[in-house]
Coordinates of C-alpha atoms (C1' of nucleotides) in Angstrom, one line a residue:
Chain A
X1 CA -4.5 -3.9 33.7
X2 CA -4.8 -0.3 33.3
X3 CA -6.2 1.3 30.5
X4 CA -4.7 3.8 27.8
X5 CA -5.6 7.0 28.7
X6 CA -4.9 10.5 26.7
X7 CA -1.3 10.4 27.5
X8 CA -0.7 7.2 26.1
X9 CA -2.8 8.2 22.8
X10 CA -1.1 11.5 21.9
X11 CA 2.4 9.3 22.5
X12 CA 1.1 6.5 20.4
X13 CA 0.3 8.9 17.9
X14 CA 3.6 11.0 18.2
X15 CA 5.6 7.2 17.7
X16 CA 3.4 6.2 14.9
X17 CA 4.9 9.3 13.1
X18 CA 8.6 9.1 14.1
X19 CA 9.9 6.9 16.7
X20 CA 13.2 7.8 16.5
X21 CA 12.7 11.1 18.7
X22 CA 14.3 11.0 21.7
X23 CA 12.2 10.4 25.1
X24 CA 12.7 14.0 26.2
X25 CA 11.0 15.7 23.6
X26 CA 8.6 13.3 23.6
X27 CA 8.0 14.4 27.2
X28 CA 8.0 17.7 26.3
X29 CA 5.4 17.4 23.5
X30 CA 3.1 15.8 26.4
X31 CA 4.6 17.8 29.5
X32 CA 5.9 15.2 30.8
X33 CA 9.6 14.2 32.2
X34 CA 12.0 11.7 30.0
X35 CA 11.6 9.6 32.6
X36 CA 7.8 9.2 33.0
X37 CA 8.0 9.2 29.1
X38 CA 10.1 6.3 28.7
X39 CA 7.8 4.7 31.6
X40 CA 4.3 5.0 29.7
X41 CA 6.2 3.7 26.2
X42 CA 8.1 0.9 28.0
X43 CA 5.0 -0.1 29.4
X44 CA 2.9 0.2 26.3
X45 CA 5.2 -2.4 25.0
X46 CA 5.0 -4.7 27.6
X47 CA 1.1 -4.6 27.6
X48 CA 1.5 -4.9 23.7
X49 CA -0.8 -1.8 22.7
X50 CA 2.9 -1.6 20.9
X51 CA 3.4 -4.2 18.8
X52 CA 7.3 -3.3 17.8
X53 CA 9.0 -0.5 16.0
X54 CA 9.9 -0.9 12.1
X55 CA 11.3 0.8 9.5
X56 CA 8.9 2.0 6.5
X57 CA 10.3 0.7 3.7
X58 CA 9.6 2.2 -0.2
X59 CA 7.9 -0.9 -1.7
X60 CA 9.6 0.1 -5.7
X61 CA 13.0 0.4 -4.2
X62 CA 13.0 -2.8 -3.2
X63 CA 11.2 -4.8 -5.8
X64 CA 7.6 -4.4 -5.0
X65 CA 6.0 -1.8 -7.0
X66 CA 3.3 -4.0 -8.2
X67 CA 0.6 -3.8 -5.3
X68 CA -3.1 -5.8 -6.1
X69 CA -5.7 -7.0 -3.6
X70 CA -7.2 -10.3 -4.3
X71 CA -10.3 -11.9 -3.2
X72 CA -9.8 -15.9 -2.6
X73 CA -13.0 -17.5 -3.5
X74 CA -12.7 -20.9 -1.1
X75 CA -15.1 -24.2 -1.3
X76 CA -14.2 -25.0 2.0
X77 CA -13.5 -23.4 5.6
X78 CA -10.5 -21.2 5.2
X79 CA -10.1 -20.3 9.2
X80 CA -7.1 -22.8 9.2
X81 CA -5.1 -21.8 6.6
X82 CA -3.0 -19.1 7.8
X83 CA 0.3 -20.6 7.1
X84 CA -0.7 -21.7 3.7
X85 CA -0.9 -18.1 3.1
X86 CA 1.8 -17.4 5.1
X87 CA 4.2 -19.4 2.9
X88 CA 3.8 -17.3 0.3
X89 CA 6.0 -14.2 0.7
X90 CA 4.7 -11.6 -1.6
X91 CA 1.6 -11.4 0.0
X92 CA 1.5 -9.1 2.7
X93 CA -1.6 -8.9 4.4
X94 CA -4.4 -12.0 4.6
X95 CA -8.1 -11.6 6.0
X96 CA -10.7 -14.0 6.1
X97 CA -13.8 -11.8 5.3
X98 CA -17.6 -12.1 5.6
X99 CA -19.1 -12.0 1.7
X100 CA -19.0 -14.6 -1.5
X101 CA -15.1 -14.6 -1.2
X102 CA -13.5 -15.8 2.0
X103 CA -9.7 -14.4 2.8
X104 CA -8.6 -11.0 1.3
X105 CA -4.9 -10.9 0.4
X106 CA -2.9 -7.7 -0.1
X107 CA 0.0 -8.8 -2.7
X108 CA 2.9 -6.9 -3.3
X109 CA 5.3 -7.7 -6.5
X110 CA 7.7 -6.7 -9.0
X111 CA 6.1 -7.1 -12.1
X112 CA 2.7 -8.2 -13.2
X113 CA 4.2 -11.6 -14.4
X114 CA 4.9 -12.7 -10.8
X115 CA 1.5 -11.2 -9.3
X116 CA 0.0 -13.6 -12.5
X117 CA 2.4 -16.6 -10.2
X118 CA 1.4 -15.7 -7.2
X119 CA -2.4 -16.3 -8.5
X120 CA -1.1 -19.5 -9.7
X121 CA 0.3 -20.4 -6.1
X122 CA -2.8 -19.0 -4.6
X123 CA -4.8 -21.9 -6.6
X124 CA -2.7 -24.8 -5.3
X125 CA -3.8 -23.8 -1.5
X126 CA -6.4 -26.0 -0.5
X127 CA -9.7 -25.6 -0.7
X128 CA -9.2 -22.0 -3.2
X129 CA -11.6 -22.3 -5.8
X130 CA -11.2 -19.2 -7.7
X131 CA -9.8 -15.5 -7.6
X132 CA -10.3 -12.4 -8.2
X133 CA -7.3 -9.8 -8.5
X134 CA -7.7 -6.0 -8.4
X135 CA -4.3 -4.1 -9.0
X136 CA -3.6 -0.7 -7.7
X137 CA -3.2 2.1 -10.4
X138 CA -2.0 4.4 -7.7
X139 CA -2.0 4.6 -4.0
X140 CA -3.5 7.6 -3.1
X141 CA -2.2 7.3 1.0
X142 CA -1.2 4.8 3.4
X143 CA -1.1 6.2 7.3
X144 CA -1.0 5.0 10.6
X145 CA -3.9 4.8 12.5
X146 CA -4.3 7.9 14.9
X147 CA -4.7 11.5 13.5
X148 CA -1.1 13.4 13.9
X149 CA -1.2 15.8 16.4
X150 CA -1.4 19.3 14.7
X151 CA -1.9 21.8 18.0
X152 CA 0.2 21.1 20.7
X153 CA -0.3 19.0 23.9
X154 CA 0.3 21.9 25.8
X155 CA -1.2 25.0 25.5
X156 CA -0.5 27.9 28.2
Chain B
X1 CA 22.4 7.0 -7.4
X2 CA 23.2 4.0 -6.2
X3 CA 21.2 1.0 -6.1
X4 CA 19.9 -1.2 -3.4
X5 CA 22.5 -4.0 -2.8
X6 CA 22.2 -7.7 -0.6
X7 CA 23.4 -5.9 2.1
X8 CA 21.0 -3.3 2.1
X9 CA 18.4 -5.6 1.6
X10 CA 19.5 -7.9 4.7
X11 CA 19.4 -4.2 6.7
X12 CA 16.3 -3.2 6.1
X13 CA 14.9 -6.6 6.8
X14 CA 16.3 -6.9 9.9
X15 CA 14.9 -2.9 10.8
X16 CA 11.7 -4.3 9.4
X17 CA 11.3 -6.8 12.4
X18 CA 13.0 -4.4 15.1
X19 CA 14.2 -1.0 14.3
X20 CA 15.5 -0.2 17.8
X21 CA 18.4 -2.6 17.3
X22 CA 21.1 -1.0 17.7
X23 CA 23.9 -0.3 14.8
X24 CA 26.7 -2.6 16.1
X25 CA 24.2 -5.4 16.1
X26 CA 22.8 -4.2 12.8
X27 CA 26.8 -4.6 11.4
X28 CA 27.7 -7.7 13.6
X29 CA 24.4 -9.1 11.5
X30 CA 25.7 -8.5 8.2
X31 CA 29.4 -8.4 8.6
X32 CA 29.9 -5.0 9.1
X33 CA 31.8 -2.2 11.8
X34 CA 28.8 -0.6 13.5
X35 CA 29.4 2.7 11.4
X36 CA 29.3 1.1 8.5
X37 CA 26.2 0.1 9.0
X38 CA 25.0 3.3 10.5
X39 CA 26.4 5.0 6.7
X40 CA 24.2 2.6 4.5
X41 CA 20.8 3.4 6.8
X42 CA 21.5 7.0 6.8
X43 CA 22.0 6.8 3.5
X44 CA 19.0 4.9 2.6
X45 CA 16.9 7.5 4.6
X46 CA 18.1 10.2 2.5
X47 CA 17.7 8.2 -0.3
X48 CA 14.3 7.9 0.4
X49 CA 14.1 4.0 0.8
X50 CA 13.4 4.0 4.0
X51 CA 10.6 6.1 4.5
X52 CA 10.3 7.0 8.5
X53 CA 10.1 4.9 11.6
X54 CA 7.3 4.2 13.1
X55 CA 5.6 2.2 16.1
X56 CA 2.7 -0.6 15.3
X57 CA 0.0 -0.6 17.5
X58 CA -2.3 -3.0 18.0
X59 CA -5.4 -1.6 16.4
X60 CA -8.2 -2.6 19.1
X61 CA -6.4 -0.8 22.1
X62 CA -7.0 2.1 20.2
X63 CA -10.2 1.8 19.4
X64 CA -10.0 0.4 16.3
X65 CA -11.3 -3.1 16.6
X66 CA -13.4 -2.8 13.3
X67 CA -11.5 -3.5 9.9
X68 CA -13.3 -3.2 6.6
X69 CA -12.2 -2.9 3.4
X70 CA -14.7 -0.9 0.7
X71 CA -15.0 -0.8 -2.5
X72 CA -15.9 2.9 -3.5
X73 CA -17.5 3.0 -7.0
X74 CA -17.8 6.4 -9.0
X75 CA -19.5 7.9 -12.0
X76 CA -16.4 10.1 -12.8
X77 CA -12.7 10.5 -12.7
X78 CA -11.5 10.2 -8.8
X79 CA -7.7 10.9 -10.0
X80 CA -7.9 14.1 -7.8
X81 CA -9.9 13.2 -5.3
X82 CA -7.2 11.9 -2.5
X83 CA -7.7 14.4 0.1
X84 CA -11.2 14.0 0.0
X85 CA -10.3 10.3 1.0
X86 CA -7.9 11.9 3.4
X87 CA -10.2 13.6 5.5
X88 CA -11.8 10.7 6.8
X89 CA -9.4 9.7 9.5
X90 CA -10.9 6.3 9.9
X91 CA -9.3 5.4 6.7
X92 CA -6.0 4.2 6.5
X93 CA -5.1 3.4 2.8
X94 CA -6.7 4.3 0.1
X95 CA -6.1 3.0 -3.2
X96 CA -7.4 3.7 -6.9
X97 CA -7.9 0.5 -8.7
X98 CA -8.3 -1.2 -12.2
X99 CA -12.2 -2.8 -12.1
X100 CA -15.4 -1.7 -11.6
X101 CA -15.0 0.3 -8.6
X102 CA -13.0 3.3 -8.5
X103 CA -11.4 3.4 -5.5
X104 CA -10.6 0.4 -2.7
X105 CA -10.2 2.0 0.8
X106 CA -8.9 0.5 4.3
X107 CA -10.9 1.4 6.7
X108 CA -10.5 1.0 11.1
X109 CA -13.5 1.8 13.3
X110 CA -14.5 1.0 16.6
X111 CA -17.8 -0.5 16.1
X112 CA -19.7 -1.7 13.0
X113 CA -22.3 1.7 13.6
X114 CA -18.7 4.1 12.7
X115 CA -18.2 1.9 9.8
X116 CA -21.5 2.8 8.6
X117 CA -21.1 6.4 9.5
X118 CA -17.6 6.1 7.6
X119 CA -19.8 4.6 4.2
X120 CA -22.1 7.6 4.9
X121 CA -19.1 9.8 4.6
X122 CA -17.7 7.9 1.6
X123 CA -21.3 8.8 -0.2
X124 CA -21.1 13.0 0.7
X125 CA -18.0 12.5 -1.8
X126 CA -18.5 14.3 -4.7
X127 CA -18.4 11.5 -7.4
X128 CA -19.2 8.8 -5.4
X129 CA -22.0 6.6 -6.7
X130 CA -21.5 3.5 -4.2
X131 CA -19.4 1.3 -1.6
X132 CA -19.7 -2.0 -1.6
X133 CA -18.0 -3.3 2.3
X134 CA -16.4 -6.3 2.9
X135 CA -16.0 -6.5 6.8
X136 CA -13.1 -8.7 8.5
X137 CA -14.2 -11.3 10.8
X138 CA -10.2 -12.4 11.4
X139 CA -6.7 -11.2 10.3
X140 CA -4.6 -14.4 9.7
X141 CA -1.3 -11.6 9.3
X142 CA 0.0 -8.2 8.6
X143 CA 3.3 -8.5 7.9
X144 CA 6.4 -6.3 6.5
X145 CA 7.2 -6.3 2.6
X146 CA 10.7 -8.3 3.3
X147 CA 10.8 -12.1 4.4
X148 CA 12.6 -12.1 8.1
X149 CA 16.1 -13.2 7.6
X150 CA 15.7 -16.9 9.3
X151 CA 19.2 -18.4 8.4
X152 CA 22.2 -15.6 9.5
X153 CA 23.8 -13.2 7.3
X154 CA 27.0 -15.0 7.9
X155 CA 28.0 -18.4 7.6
X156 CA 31.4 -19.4 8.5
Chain C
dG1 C1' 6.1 11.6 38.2
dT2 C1' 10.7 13.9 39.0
dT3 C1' 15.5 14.3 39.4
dG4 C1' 20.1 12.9 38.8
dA5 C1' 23.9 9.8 37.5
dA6 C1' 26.1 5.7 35.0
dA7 C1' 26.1 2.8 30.9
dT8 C1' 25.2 2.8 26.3
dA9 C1' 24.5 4.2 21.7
dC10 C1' 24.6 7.7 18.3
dG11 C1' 26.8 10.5 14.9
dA12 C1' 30.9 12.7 12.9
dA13 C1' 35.7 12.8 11.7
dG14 C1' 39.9 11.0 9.9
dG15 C1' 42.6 7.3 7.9
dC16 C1' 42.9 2.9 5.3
dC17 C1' 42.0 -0.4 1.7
Chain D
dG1 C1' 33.8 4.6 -3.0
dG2 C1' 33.2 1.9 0.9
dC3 C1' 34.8 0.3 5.4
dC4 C1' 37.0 0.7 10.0
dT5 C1' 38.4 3.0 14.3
dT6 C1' 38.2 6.7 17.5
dC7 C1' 36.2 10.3 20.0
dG8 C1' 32.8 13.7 22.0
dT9 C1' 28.1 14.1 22.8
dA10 C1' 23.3 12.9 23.4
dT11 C1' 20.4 9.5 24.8
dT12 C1' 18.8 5.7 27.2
dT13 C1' 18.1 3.4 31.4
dC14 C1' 18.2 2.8 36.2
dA15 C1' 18.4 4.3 40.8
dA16 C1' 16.6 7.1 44.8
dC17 C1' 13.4 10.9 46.2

DNA sequence: GTTGAAATACGAAGGCC
DNA sequence: GGCCTTCGTATTTCAAC
């Protein structure tokens, strides 16, 4: 199984900024053809170093411009409870974490009212024994994970 | 301006889980001509709810096995202080929160020694008084803001 | 990895409800 | 105003080199 090499990073990182641009610029940002473009990305997909392709969606337009981050406090071993969290939509992200609390949970809601019932729903989970909820006054960034290419990929 | 109706919402779920589907499977989704659909997501790009498009790759085959998330605390206003945040490229969110800590930040390394170079970074901030880390051992999910659309848009 | 060609999808225009 | 159909064009996708 080959490796990602330079290539496939400054793709990756052209992708995680727009991946609607067509495979022949994206060859030509890399100096590569189309062809071999479309070749490293297919096969990036296939070896999933790319996950999928989604649409970045405004959280307030669609009813989530409440964001908080809550540590779950557990009494009991949390590493099977995935789906517990899972069930409950408006959280985003879950983590079980090293420290005093054991799974992190990013929520996203409408109002402050439903983050206060998704507290409520967090207690009825097995095992939760406490929380602790700290809401976001303002997001200051969110970004994928590789640098945007400022130079070019090909300089003369 | 209009708002955001059902059928925009059952759109940009479905471009949440795959946004390379194409627009007549997009409309055949939601009971719509393939340029209709194609209308609404143009028009929700310009509106601004849909933000960009963008691949998700899997953090570790990039080199960014490490996740953290740290609490930045501060002895004075960090209001202004996003691009400080910013030029850390390890970080990927950064938030300013309600608590004792100032700032919560999202933070992807390699190794546990970057993440400690990244906290050393976080302390040359002007303002910055202490970070308290809270490392992942095991994400259960990272998921999109909208629940996947299980049942079809349309029932005979 | 490159080139070239066929299938497909995009994106805009015009008409209809 | 929103939706449908049609058309030209660009892009994807696959072959052979």
């Amino acid at each position: 199984m080959p490796k990602v090499d330079d290539v496939d990073v400054m793709l990756l990182a052209l992708l995680q900024q727009d991946a609607t641009r067509s495979y022949a610029s994206l060859g030509a940002a890399v100096g590569l053809s189309a062809g071999a473009a479309h070749d490293r990305v297919r096969k990036l997909r296939e070896r999933g170093v790319i996950r999928g392709t989604r649409v970045d969606v405004e959280p307030a337009a669609v009813g989530r411009g409440v964001l908080a981050f809550v540590m779950v406090e557990s009494t009991s071993w949390m590493g099977d409870s995935a789906e517990a969290f899972a069930a409950v939509p408006e959280i985003q992200e879950a983590h079980v974490i090293a420290g005093s609390a054991s799974v992190l949970v990013k929520v996203r809601t409408a109002t402050t009212e439903q983050l206060q019932d998704v507290l409520r729903r967090l207690y009825a989970i097995d095992g939760v024994s406490g929380t602790q909820a700290t809401v976001v006054l303002e997001t200051f960034f969110e970004r994928p994970l590789l640098p945007s290419p400022e130079g070019d990929a090909e300089p003369a």
